[in-house]
PDB file of C-alpha atoms and ligand atoms in Angstrom:
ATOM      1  CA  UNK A   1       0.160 -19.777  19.552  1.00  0.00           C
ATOM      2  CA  UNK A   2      -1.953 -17.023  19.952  1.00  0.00           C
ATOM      3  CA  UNK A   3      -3.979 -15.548  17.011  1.00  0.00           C
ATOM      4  CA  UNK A   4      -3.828 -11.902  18.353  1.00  0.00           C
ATOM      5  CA  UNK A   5      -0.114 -11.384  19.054  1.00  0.00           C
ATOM      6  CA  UNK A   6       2.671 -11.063  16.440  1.00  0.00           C
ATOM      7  CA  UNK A   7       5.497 -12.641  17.390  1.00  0.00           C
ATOM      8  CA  UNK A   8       8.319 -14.423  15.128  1.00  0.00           C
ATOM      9  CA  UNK A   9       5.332 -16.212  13.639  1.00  0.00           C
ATOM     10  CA  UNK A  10       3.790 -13.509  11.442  1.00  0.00           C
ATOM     11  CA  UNK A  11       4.628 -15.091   8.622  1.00  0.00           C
ATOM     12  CA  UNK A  12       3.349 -17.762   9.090  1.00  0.00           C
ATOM     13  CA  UNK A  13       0.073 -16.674  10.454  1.00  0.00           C
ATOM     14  CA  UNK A  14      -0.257 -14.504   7.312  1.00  0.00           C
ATOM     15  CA  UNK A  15       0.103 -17.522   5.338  1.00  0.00           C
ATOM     16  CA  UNK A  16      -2.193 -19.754   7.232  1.00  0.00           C
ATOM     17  CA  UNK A  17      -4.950 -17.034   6.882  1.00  0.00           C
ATOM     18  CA  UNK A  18      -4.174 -17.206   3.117  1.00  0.00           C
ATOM     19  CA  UNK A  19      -4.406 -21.069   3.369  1.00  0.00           C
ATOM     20  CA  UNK A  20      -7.788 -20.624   4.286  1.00  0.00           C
ATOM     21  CA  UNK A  21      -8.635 -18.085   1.696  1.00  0.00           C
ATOM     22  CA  UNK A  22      -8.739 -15.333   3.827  1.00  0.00           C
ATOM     23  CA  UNK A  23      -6.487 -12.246   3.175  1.00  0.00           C
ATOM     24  CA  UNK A  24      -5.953 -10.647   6.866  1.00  0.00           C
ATOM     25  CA  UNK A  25      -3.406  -7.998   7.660  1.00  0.00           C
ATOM     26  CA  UNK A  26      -1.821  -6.607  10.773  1.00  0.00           C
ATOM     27  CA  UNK A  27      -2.924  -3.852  12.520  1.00  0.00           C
ATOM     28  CA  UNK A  28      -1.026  -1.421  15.361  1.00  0.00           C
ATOM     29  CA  UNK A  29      -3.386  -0.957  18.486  1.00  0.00           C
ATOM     30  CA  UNK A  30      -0.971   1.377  19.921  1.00  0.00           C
ATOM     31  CA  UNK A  31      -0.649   3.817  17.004  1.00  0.00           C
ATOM     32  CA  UNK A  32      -3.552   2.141  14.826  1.00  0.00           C
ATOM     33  CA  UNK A  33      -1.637   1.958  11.624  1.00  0.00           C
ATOM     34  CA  UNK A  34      -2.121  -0.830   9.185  1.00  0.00           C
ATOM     35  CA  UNK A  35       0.978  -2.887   9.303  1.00  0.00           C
ATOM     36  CA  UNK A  36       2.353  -5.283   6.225  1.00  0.00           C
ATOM     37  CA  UNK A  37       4.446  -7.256   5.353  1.00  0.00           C
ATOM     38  CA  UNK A  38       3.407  -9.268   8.810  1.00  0.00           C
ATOM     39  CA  UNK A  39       6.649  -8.485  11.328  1.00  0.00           C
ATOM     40  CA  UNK A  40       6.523  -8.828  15.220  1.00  0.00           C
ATOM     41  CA  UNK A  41       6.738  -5.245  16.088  1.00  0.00           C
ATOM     42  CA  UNK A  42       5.348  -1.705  14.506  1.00  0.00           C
ATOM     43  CA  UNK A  43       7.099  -0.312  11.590  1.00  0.00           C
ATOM     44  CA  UNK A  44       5.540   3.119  12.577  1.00  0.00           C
ATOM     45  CA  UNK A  45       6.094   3.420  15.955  1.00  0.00           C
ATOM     46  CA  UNK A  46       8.144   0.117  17.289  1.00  0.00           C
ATOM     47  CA  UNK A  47       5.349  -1.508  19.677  1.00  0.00           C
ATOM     48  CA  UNK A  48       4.534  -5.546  19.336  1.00  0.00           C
ATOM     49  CA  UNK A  49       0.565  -4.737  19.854  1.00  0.00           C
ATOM     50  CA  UNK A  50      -0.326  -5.884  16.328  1.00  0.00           C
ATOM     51  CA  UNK A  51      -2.972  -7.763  15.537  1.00  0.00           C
ATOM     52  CA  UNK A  52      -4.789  -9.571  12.859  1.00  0.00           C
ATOM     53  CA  UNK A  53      -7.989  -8.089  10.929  1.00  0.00           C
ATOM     54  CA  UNK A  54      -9.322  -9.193   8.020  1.00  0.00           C
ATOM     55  CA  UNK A  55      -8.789  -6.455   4.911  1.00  0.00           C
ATOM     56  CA  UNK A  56     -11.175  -5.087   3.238  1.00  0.00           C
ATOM     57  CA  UNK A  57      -9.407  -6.065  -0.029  1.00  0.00           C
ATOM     58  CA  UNK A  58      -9.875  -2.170  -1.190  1.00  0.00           C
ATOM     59  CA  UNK A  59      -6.886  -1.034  -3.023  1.00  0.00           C
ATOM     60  CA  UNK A  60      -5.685   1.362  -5.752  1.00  0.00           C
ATOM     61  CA  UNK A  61      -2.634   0.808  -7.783  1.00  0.00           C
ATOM     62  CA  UNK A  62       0.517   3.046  -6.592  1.00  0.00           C
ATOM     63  CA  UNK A  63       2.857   1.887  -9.154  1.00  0.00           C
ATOM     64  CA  UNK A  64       2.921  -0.612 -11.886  1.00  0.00           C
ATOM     65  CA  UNK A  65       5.248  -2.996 -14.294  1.00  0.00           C
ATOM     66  CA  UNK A  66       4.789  -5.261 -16.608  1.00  0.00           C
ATOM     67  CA  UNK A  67       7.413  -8.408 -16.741  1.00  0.00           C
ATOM     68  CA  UNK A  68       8.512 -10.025 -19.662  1.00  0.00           C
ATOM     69  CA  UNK A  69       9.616 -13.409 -19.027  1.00  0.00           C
ATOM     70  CA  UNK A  70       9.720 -16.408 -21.598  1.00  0.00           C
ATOM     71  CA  UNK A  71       6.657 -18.478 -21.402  1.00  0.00           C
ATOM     72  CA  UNK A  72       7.727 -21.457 -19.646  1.00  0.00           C
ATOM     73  CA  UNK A  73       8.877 -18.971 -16.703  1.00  0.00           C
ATOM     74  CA  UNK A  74       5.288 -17.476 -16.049  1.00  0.00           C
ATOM     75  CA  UNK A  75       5.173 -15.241 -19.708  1.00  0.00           C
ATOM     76  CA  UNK A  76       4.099 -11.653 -19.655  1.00  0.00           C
ATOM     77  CA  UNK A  77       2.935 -10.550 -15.787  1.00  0.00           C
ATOM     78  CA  UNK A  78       1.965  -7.750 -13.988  1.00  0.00           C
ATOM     79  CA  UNK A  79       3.918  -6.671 -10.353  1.00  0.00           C
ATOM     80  CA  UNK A  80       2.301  -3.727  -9.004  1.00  0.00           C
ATOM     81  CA  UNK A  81       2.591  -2.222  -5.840  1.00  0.00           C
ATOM     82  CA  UNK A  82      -0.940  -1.777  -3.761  1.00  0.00           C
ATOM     83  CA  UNK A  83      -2.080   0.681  -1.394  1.00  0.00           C
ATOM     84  CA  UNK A  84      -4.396  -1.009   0.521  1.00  0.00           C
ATOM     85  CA  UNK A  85      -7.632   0.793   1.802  1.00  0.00           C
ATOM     86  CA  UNK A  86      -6.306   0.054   5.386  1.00  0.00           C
ATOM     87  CA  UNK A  87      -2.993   2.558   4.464  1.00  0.00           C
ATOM     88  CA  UNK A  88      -0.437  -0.387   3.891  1.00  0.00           C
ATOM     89  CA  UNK A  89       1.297  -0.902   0.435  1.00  0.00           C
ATOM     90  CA  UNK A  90       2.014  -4.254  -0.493  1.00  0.00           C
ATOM     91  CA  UNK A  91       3.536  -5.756  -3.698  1.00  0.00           C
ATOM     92  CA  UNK A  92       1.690  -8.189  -5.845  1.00  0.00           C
ATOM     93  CA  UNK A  93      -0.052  -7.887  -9.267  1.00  0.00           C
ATOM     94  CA  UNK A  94      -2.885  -7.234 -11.152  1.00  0.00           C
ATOM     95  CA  UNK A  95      -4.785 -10.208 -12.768  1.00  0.00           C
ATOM     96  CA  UNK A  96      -7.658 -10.735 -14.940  1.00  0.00           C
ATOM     97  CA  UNK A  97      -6.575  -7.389 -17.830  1.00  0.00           C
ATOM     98  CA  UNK A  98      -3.879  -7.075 -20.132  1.00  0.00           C
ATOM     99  CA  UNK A  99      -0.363  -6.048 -17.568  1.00  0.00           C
ATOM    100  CA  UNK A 100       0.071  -3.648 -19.653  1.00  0.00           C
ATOM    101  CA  UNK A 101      -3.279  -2.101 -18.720  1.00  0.00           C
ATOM    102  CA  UNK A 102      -2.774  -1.706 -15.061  1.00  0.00           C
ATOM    103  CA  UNK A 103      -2.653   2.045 -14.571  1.00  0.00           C
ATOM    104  CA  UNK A 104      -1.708   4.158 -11.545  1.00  0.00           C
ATOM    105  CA  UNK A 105      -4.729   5.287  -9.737  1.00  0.00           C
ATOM    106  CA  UNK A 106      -6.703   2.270 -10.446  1.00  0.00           C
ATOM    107  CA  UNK A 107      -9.186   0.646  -8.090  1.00  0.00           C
ATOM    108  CA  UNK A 108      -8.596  -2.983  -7.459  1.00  0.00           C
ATOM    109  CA  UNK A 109     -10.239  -5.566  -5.082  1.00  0.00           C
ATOM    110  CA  UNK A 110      -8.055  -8.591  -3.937  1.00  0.00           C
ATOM    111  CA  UNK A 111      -8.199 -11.785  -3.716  1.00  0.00           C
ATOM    112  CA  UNK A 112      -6.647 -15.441  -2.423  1.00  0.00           C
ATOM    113  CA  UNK A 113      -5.198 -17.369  -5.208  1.00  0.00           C
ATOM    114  CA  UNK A 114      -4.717 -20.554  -4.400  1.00  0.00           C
ATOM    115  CA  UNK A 115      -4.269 -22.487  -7.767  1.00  0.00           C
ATOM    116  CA  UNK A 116      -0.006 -22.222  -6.958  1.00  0.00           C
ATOM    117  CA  UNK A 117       2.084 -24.588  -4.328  1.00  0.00           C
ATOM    118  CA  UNK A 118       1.351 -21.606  -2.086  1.00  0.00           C
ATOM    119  CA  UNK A 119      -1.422 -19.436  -1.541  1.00  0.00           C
ATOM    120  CA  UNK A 120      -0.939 -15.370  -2.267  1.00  0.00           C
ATOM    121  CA  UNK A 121      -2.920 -12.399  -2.597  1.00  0.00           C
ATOM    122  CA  UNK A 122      -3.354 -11.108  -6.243  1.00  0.00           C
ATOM    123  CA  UNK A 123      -5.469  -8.252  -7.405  1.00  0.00           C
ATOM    124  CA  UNK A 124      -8.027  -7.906  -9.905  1.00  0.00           C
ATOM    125  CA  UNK A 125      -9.471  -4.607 -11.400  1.00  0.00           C
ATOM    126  CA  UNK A 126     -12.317  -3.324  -8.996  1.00  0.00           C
ATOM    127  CA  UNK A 127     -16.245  -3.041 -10.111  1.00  0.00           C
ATOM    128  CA  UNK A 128     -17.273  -3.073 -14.032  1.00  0.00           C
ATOM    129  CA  UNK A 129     -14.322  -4.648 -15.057  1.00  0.00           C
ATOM    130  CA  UNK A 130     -15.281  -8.309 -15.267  1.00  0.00           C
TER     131      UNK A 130
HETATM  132 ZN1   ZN B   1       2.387   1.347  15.805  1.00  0.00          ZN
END
């Protein structure tokens, strides 16, 4: 299985980067868009020349919502949805402030959680904030 080519295993290289604490995300060498969610061919422009980089973990809050569940199904939680510095938007949420909090515009900086049966990328407010 080849690290550089996408093919019905995206997923699961996605999730075996995350395994490892790393947060990596495809990228088009034909039209050298960021590509995510990890697929086996180009959203933008249909070719299967993606491959892996590691992100920079840059993002800024597009949207945001805070989800009010009863406390023995996960409480009060952010979902946001990420533009990544790389020009991919991803869903996920904003940890470490009140989900309320999370604002449009705001700089975050991502990172692996791997405290849950499986590992995903979260988001955390970006310089001053912690
Ligand atoms: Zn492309």
């Amino acid at each position: 299985m080849s690290d550089a080519i996408a093919g019905p295993g995206a997923e699961q290289t996605y999730f075996d980067h995350l395994a490892e604490g790393e947060f990596h995300i495809q990228h088009c060498t034909a039209c050298h868009k960021a590509v995510f969610y990890p697929r086996a061919v180009c959203p933008h422009c249909g070719s299967d020349a993606l491959e892996w980089r590691q992100a920079s973990g840059d993002g800024v809050v597009y949207a945001t919502s805070v989800v009010r569940q009863r406390p023995e199904k996960g409480g009060v939680y952010n979902v946001a949805l990420i533009d990544l510095a790389e020009g991919a938007r991803m869903m996920s949420r904003v940890e470490g402030i009140a989900p309320e909090k999370v604002t449009i515009g705001m700089a975050v900086r991502a990172e692996v959680d791997r405290s849950g049966d499986a590992p995903l990328v979260v988001f955390r407010p970006a310089g001053g904030g912690s």
